[in-house]
Structures are given as C-alpha cells and as structure tokens.
Amino acid sequence: MLFTTAPSLFLVTLSLLVLSPFGASPGHAQIVATAPPPAKSIAIYVGRDLTDDGSVLLGGFGHEPSSHWYEITPARAFPPGTTVEVGVTDEARFPGQRMRIPQIEETLRYVTTNYSEFAGFPPPLTNGGLNERMVAARDVWSPSRPELRAMTPDPQTGLSYSDLSRLVMERATTAREAVEIVGALIDEHGYATYGGNSHLFADPNEGWVLIDYAGGQGLWAAERLGSDEVRVSYPGYIRDFPLDFQDDPDFMASANIVDFAVSQGWWDPESGEPFDLHRVYGVPFPSAPGQDDPHTLFRYPPDLEAEIAALGTMSLADMMALVRDPRWSNDGAGYGQVAHLRSGVRPELATLWMSITGAVASPFVAVPLGAEGVPPEYKQHRYLTSDSDTDFIDADFAPLEGTTSAYRVHKRLLYHTCEDPRSLLKPVTAALEAFEADVIDAHFETERRARQLVNENRSQMIPGILTDQVEQHLLDALDLGERLVVGVEVETRAQSGIRMPTVDVPEGASWRPESEPMTLRPGRTYHRCWVEGLDDYPRRHGSYAEQATVLSDVDASELRQRGGGATGTDVGPWLAGGIVGLLLGVGFGIFLARSQRAE
C-alpha cells in the first residue's frame, strides 16, 4: 500500500513550529479581524507548450457550501424521444421554472464531483470534470453588470450552469465542440442565471473560455486559448473581442453580442475604443493594480497569469500545488480537480486528479475513466447535504451513510489546520504532497502495465487494475486524512485547547454560545489557512518536504486523553518540559512505506 496501515503513528517536528509556537490561534484571530471578501471558484489553464510533458493542464475547484462526492458516470443509451429536465426552481437566487429538453441517444462516460447546493439550484449539481474523449470542463463565477442582472425575467427559463456543464461532459468530443454545444443550447432554450457565469473547456490541444451572461437576453461569448497561453479565470473573463467574430476561428458568440451592447449605450462603435467584453458586459475585477489590501491582491487574473508564467515549465504536481494555494483554497473551496490532458491516450486512461475537499487539506488522487467506481466513503453522505435535517434517511441509503465520509474527515483536517496555519499548514502540506508523489509514481506504473496488457491482447483486464488502483489510493488517502486530523487535533488540544465560539446569544436565553446556529455571520469570512506573510506564492509542489522528520511512534488515544478538558482550554502538563510544535503526521512515513506498495 502507499500509506502504511500499521497502528504506529509518526511524529513530525519542524523548526517552523519552534519559531511560531502555538497560542490562542493568532492566525485565525487575524483572519477574522481583517474580514477579507469571500473567495470564489477558480480555473487555471496551462497550454501544452508550457508543460513538462506536452500535456494541457486544467485545474481548479467549485465554490459551494454543500457536501461533495465523486461519481464515475457510465455511458448511457436512451431511446429516441427521451427528454431531460433542466433549469432552476422558484427557490433559486433568480427564481425560475424547470423545463424539459431533448436528450441525445448516446452519452459519454465521465468523472465528476457532484454536490447538493448552490444558490437554490436543484441537485445533483456539477461544474464539469473529464469525459472519455479527454474533454475537461471547469465552471467559474463571472458576474454580469448590474443592469444586465436586473433584466433577468421572473421567472426565468433555460439551462443552468450545472446543466450546461453536465451536458458538455455527456456530449463533447473536443473543447471547441463544447463551446458549440453550450452556444446552441443557449440559443435554442435560453440560460438560467445566478448572476453571470463562465466555463473553461480544454482538450489535449487547446482551451476555450465561454461567458454566459445574465439578463435573459441569450448573450454568450467564447475565446480560444492556445498552446502557449496561461489563463486564470478568477473570475472568468474575455477582453477585446473582434466585431467580425463569425469569420475568426478563435472566437464564437451569440448573434446579438455586439448589437445589444450598442442598443444599450454600453459601447459606441464610433468611439474608437476596443469592444472589451469584460468592460462592456461585466464588472471590474475584485482587485486591480495599485491596491494594497493583501486579501484582494491575488484576485486580479492578469497578475496571477504572470505569476504562473514566471514559474516556467509546469508539471502535473505543480498544478496540484496551484490549486492547493491557500490564497484561494479554504472552507469555500468545495473540492479540487486537475485534468491531465494528453494526446494518444486510451479513453479508459483519461485521468482526473481529484481531492475530496479543498486541496489545502486533502490529497489529489488519480481517478481514470476506466475504473468501475469509487469506494462508498467517497460517495454521497448526509453531512452538509441539502435537506438532510428535514427528514429521516431513506433506508435504501442507510448502508452508504453508515460508512465514513471522506469529505467530512478532510473538512475536519481543514478546520483544525486553518485554526493556526502558521504552525500547522506547512507540515500538513508536506504530508499531503509526499503522499501525492507516491500516488503519481504508482499511477504511471499502472498506465505502463495497461499499455503492456494492450500489447498482449489482454485489454479486458484494464478496468480491473484501474478499479483496484482507485480503491487502494482513495482509501489510503482517507487513512492519511484520519491520521493527520488526529494529530492536529491532539496538538491543538495540548497547546491551546479547542477554541469555543464567542457569538452573542439572544436576550434572555440560557444556552451557551456553542448552541447558536453555525451559519456564517455578516462581516465574518470563511475559515481559511492564508495569512499575510505565511509564504511566497505560487510555489512548487513538494517545497516543504525537507521540513518533516520522523521522531517516534505515539499512542494517539493516550495523547487525546491528555489533551484538554471539557471547555477545550486546558493544556496538557506533559508538554511542560519544553517540547513544543509536535505535529502527529506522516510525511516521511509515506516514503518508508513505498516498499510495501501493492504490486
């Protein structure tokens, strides 16, 4: 196995922890006090000329508060005349009505992360993923100008961002075709908005950014990304757009994209100014040059693109580190994905690298399309799932719910780690990335075996070995998460105790603050691991590896008992001898376990 299942646990210590001892969670206190604006979903595209193996890389995550789970969706065959329900309900941010549109007769196999809640849209929801034709999709916020949002009909009809993402996974054979599919669907059936959205599609040759605008006017536009480009959608954007786009193979749009702007007085063709779609139809970026707020400096896409380009040649692992970057990976990040898009790869070996929560606190694992499924621990559970508190569970789902939720485990790791990121983030990251280094090696060895099976006319064995690999690696990742969460919780209890909430209770109420609703309050922000001065970002994958050192085996249950009292404020006297900054981790334990890897 990649990660040893022996009961022994490893202590990891870092010089960083001695320099930044535990206390009353100074990092968290700073985060709450400065109250940065909420982060949003992100997509990062790196063209094949800029990667170390000639692949296209597409990474990112969605921004949703709900539960998330994995699904490998098989190819389907539907009888002629089959329809599929799309659109939004009257509970959506912009209320709408559901509708049915024709479904195609044969859909493609794809892998995705599903989730249950965003802006009142009906589940299951998706932002895309990867299909068997090596087409990847990411979905990213892109707010339309207020006047356009105000035009949205009530009720609205059309396909939602999730509908479009899923239908692209089911139908597209290239990134260009993904744009054509979305454009045709909006042209025919309309678009149901939450305020403005974008997609970033990619295949082994190129990428495409598509903006679907709010307002019910059927406005959309798309721009091709070449093999030598870096694009960061944070938010999604398109700048200068040609007026003769119908004759330009690098652009596509709805027929009214120019005329509507002119009719509203948002762009004057006689002004001599370029037709800048971001300026005409969008809103300013959350940050811009000259601002000094550290929380918004990284939300200016052109600067982020320059940062990534400055790194030089990009590897698969480096893209994982970018998606993990704590400037945007936090409690608002629902998951992490990196699509590794390569030419000449068999459909069953098309691979999406997936982390079950924000990658700041969960490792990436390869999920190739040829695997038959994922372990139940990575399927739907009731934690943070919409409407789970309104009724009892259906008995048909009870065995699934009885399994451990990998999503919940890694959320716990995120909450503990981000409580004191100056002390905890780097050792946790070191453990995650050491694990990923092993997984990358093992996955490419599995691909080598698969190609050998093809040469031996035994390709029927490939799904079996891919399924075994996915199950092993995902369960090893869960094992890693459980060990790390015990370690950081034990250390937190011992050093500072578990911080209790201090919110006000209603006048006359006798209960304690921890019984108040946990929902995010106005003026506060997500639990996050980024604090100013934490490190220089972006960084290379594995850059913290040298900080971890194995010390000894520890009885975790004994440490938990010594950690703290009922209020979470006691400090265990066993640390009084001057040992500070011990984190229960697995960094080098993973490397020691390499020899135990299953053949």
Short mmCIF file of C-alpha atoms in Angstrom, two decimals, residues 100-358:
data_model
loop_
_atom_site.label_atom_id
_atom_site.label_comp_id
_atom_site.label_asym_id
_atom_site.label_seq_id
_atom_site.Cartn_x
_atom_site.Cartn_y
_atom_site.Cartn_z
CA ARG A 100 -37.51 19.52 -20.36
CA ILE A 101 -35.29 19.40 -23.44
CA PRO A 102 -34.36 16.51 -25.77
CA GLN A 103 -31.64 14.14 -24.57
CA ILE A 104 -29.25 12.61 -27.09
CA GLU A 105 -29.45 8.86 -27.67
CA GLU A 106 -25.90 8.01 -26.54
CA THR A 107 -23.94 9.86 -23.86
CA LEU A 108 -20.25 9.65 -23.00
CA ARG A 109 -18.63 8.28 -19.85
CA TYR A 110 -17.28 10.94 -17.49
CA VAL A 111 -15.98 11.50 -13.96
CA THR A 112 -17.13 14.43 -11.86
CA THR A 113 -17.60 15.84 -8.38
CA ASN A 114 -21.28 16.22 -7.57
CA TYR A 115 -22.70 18.47 -4.87
CA SER A 116 -26.09 19.33 -3.45
CA GLU A 117 -26.45 23.08 -3.04
CA PHE A 118 -25.68 26.36 -4.75
CA ALA A 119 -27.94 29.42 -4.95
CA GLY A 120 -31.03 27.26 -4.55
CA PHE A 121 -30.41 25.16 -7.69
CA PRO A 122 -31.79 21.58 -7.64
CA PRO A 123 -29.23 18.80 -7.02
CA PRO A 124 -27.20 16.96 -8.00
CA LEU A 125 -25.02 19.77 -9.32
CA THR A 126 -21.70 19.69 -11.15
CA ASN A 127 -19.08 22.07 -12.52
CA GLY A 128 -17.81 19.64 -15.14
CA GLY A 129 -14.98 17.14 -14.84
CA LEU A 130 -13.45 14.92 -17.53
CA ASN A 131 -15.03 12.68 -20.15
CA GLU A 132 -13.75 9.71 -22.12
CA ARG A 133 -12.88 11.90 -25.12
CA MET A 134 -10.37 13.83 -22.98
CA VAL A 135 -12.55 16.95 -22.74
CA ALA A 136 -12.32 18.71 -19.38
CA ALA A 137 -14.58 21.42 -18.01
CA ARG A 138 -14.43 23.91 -15.15
CA ASP A 139 -17.18 26.32 -14.15
CA VAL A 140 -16.33 29.71 -12.63
CA TRP A 141 -18.22 32.80 -11.47
CA SER A 142 -18.25 35.77 -13.85
CA PRO A 143 -20.64 38.46 -12.62
CA SER A 144 -22.57 40.41 -15.23
CA ARG A 145 -23.07 44.17 -14.91
CA PRO A 146 -25.95 45.17 -12.56
CA GLU A 147 -28.15 46.50 -15.35
CA LEU A 148 -27.93 43.15 -17.11
CA ARG A 149 -28.71 41.16 -13.97
CA ALA A 150 -31.75 43.37 -13.39
CA MET A 151 -33.13 42.34 -16.80
CA THR A 152 -33.38 38.68 -15.75
CA PRO A 153 -37.01 37.56 -16.21
CA ASP A 154 -39.02 36.44 -13.18
CA PRO A 155 -39.48 33.57 -13.58
CA GLN A 156 -36.57 32.73 -15.86
CA THR A 157 -36.25 29.63 -18.02
CA GLY A 158 -33.31 27.89 -19.65
CA LEU A 159 -30.37 25.70 -18.74
CA SER A 160 -28.35 26.36 -15.59
CA TYR A 161 -24.56 26.41 -15.40
CA SER A 162 -24.70 22.87 -13.99
CA ASP A 163 -26.96 21.62 -16.77
CA LEU A 164 -24.57 23.01 -19.37
CA SER A 165 -21.54 21.51 -17.62
CA ARG A 166 -23.12 18.07 -17.39
CA LEU A 167 -24.38 18.05 -20.98
CA VAL A 168 -20.90 19.01 -22.19
CA MET A 169 -19.47 16.03 -20.30
CA GLU A 170 -22.09 13.80 -21.91
CA ARG A 171 -21.67 15.09 -25.46
CA ALA A 172 -18.44 16.96 -26.31
CA THR A 173 -15.57 15.34 -28.19
CA THR A 174 -13.36 18.47 -28.26
CA ALA A 175 -13.14 21.74 -26.36
CA ARG A 176 -14.32 23.60 -29.45
CA GLU A 177 -17.34 21.33 -29.69
CA ALA A 178 -18.06 22.01 -26.01
CA VAL A 179 -18.44 25.70 -26.87
CA GLU A 180 -20.62 24.89 -29.87
CA ILE A 181 -22.85 22.69 -27.71
CA VAL A 182 -23.29 25.32 -25.00
CA GLY A 183 -23.90 28.08 -27.51
CA ALA A 184 -26.50 26.07 -29.39
CA LEU A 185 -28.31 25.10 -26.18
CA ILE A 186 -28.48 28.73 -25.00
CA ASP A 187 -29.58 29.90 -28.45
CA GLU A 188 -32.42 27.36 -28.52
CA HIS A 189 -33.50 27.03 -24.89
CA GLY A 190 -32.08 30.02 -23.01
CA TYR A 191 -29.85 30.33 -19.96
CA ALA A 192 -30.99 30.37 -16.31
CA THR A 193 -28.53 32.54 -14.40
CA TYR A 194 -27.40 33.14 -10.84
CA GLY A 195 -25.88 36.48 -11.90
CA GLY A 196 -23.33 35.61 -14.58
CA ASN A 197 -21.10 32.61 -15.15
CA SER A 198 -18.20 31.26 -17.19
CA HIS A 199 -16.83 27.91 -18.34
CA LEU A 200 -13.28 26.89 -19.17
CA PHE A 201 -13.12 23.90 -21.50
CA ALA A 202 -9.91 22.14 -22.55
CA ASP A 203 -8.66 19.14 -24.50
CA PRO A 204 -5.12 17.95 -25.31
CA ASN A 205 -4.70 20.71 -27.92
CA GLU A 206 -6.38 23.88 -26.70
CA GLY A 207 -8.71 25.60 -24.28
CA TRP A 208 -11.79 27.80 -24.58
CA VAL A 209 -13.26 30.37 -22.19
CA LEU A 210 -17.00 30.88 -22.51
CA ILE A 211 -19.03 33.55 -20.69
CA ASP A 212 -22.78 33.13 -20.28
CA TYR A 213 -24.26 36.46 -19.26
CA ALA A 214 -27.23 37.18 -17.02
CA GLY A 215 -30.33 39.04 -18.15
CA GLY A 216 -32.29 36.54 -20.21
CA GLN A 217 -31.03 38.04 -23.48
CA GLY A 218 -29.28 34.90 -24.71
CA LEU A 219 -25.87 36.61 -24.59
CA TRP A 220 -22.76 34.44 -24.64
CA ALA A 221 -19.22 34.71 -25.99
CA ALA A 222 -16.16 32.45 -26.22
CA GLU A 223 -12.43 32.86 -26.84
CA ARG A 224 -9.88 30.21 -27.81
CA LEU A 225 -6.78 29.66 -25.67
CA GLY A 226 -3.67 28.48 -27.47
CA SER A 227 -0.88 26.06 -26.63
CA ASP A 228 1.42 28.81 -25.35
CA GLU A 229 -1.07 30.55 -23.03
CA VAL A 230 -1.83 30.67 -19.33
CA ARG A 231 -5.34 31.70 -18.32
CA VAL A 232 -6.73 32.16 -14.83
CA SER A 233 -10.49 32.53 -14.50
CA TYR A 234 -10.91 34.21 -11.10
CA PRO A 235 -13.40 35.42 -12.26
CA GLY A 236 -13.85 34.23 -15.82
CA TYR A 237 -13.34 36.99 -18.37
CA ILE A 238 -12.85 37.89 -22.04
CA ARG A 239 -11.36 41.25 -23.01
CA ASP A 240 -11.05 42.61 -26.58
CA PHE A 241 -13.45 40.87 -28.94
CA PRO A 242 -13.49 41.14 -32.76
CA LEU A 243 -16.57 42.60 -34.42
CA ASP A 244 -16.21 40.09 -37.26
CA PHE A 245 -16.05 37.14 -34.85
CA GLN A 246 -18.09 34.97 -37.24
CA ASP A 247 -15.06 34.91 -39.54
CA ASP A 248 -12.47 34.37 -36.80
CA PRO A 249 -11.82 30.73 -35.76
CA ASP A 250 -10.57 31.89 -32.35
CA PHE A 251 -13.89 33.42 -31.26
CA MET A 252 -17.57 32.49 -31.07
CA ALA A 253 -20.61 34.31 -29.68
CA SER A 254 -24.36 34.77 -29.79
CA ALA A 255 -25.51 36.72 -32.84
CA ASN A 256 -26.56 39.72 -30.70
CA ILE A 257 -23.34 40.14 -28.70
CA VAL A 258 -22.36 43.42 -30.46
CA ASP A 259 -25.75 44.89 -31.34
CA PHE A 260 -27.17 44.53 -27.84
CA ALA A 261 -24.26 46.46 -26.30
CA VAL A 262 -24.75 49.24 -28.83
CA SER A 263 -28.51 49.38 -28.26
CA GLN A 264 -27.99 49.80 -24.51
CA GLY A 265 -25.38 52.51 -24.95
CA TRP A 266 -22.72 50.39 -23.27
CA TRP A 267 -20.37 50.58 -26.26
CA ASP A 268 -20.12 53.12 -29.07
CA PRO A 269 -18.66 51.75 -32.32
CA GLU A 270 -17.65 55.31 -33.27
CA SER A 271 -15.62 55.83 -30.09
CA GLY A 272 -12.51 54.12 -31.37
CA GLU A 273 -12.37 52.02 -28.19
CA PRO A 274 -11.99 48.24 -28.50
CA PHE A 275 -15.02 46.06 -27.89
CA ASP A 276 -13.91 44.88 -24.44
CA LEU A 277 -16.45 42.32 -23.24
CA HIS A 278 -15.29 42.47 -19.63
CA ARG A 279 -15.77 46.23 -19.54
CA VAL A 280 -18.99 46.24 -21.56
CA TYR A 281 -20.88 43.32 -20.00
CA GLY A 282 -19.04 42.53 -16.77
CA VAL A 283 -17.97 44.23 -13.56
CA PRO A 284 -14.45 45.31 -12.54
CA PHE A 285 -12.12 42.65 -11.19
CA PRO A 286 -12.24 42.34 -7.38
CA SER A 287 -8.77 43.85 -7.26
CA ALA A 288 -6.57 45.87 -9.57
CA PRO A 289 -3.02 47.26 -9.64
CA GLY A 290 -2.37 49.89 -7.00
CA GLN A 291 -4.50 48.34 -4.29
CA ASP A 292 -2.77 47.34 -1.06
CA ASP A 293 -5.36 45.04 0.55
CA PRO A 294 -3.47 41.72 0.85
CA HIS A 295 -6.72 39.77 0.65
CA THR A 296 -7.65 41.08 -2.79
CA LEU A 297 -4.26 41.47 -4.45
CA PHE A 298 -4.39 37.86 -5.64
CA ARG A 299 -7.84 38.24 -7.22
CA TYR A 300 -6.56 40.05 -10.29
CA PRO A 301 -6.31 37.39 -13.04
CA PRO A 302 -3.66 39.11 -15.22
CA ASP A 303 -1.24 39.21 -12.28
CA LEU A 304 -1.91 35.57 -11.44
CA GLU A 305 -1.28 34.60 -15.05
CA ALA A 306 2.05 36.42 -14.94
CA GLU A 307 2.97 34.66 -11.68
CA ILE A 308 2.27 31.24 -13.15
CA ALA A 309 4.11 32.00 -16.39
CA ALA A 310 7.11 33.13 -14.33
CA LEU A 311 7.33 29.68 -12.74
CA GLY A 312 8.47 28.29 -16.08
CA THR A 313 7.70 24.77 -17.22
CA MET A 314 4.71 23.39 -15.33
CA SER A 315 4.30 19.81 -14.14
CA LEU A 316 1.20 17.89 -13.12
CA ALA A 317 2.29 18.12 -9.48
CA ASP A 318 2.90 21.86 -9.77
CA MET A 319 -0.69 22.34 -10.92
CA MET A 320 -1.80 20.47 -7.81
CA ALA A 321 0.18 22.95 -5.72
CA LEU A 322 -1.50 25.86 -7.53
CA VAL A 323 -4.98 24.51 -6.82
CA ARG A 324 -3.89 23.94 -3.19
CA ASP A 325 -2.66 27.54 -2.81
CA PRO A 326 -4.21 28.83 0.47
CA ARG A 327 -4.86 32.21 -1.09
CA TRP A 328 -7.98 30.61 -2.58
CA SER A 329 -8.22 27.04 -1.24
CA ASN A 330 -10.18 27.36 2.00
CA ASP A 331 -13.51 26.34 3.52
CA GLY A 332 -15.24 27.86 0.49
CA ALA A 333 -13.42 25.50 -1.89
CA GLY A 334 -15.68 22.51 -2.28
CA TYR A 335 -13.05 20.19 -3.76
CA GLY A 336 -10.01 20.20 -6.07
CA GLN A 337 -9.51 18.91 -9.61
CA VAL A 338 -6.61 18.72 -12.06
CA ALA A 339 -7.25 17.36 -15.55
CA HIS A 340 -4.12 15.91 -17.20
CA LEU A 341 -4.95 16.13 -20.90
CA ARG A 342 -2.68 14.11 -23.19
CA SER A 343 -2.87 13.09 -26.83
CA GLY A 344 -2.73 9.44 -27.82
CA VAL A 345 -4.08 8.13 -24.51
CA ARG A 346 -6.69 5.37 -24.49
CA PRO A 347 -10.13 6.52 -23.26
CA GLU A 348 -10.01 4.35 -20.15
CA LEU A 349 -6.72 6.01 -19.14
CA ALA A 350 -8.08 9.56 -19.33
CA THR A 351 -7.41 10.74 -15.77
CA LEU A 352 -8.83 13.38 -13.50
CA TRP A 353 -6.84 14.05 -10.33
CA MET A 354 -9.30 14.76 -7.52
CA SER A 355 -9.24 16.00 -3.92
CA ILE A 356 -12.39 15.44 -1.91
CA THR A 357 -12.41 18.83 -0.15
CA GLY A 358 -10.38 21.97 -0.66
#
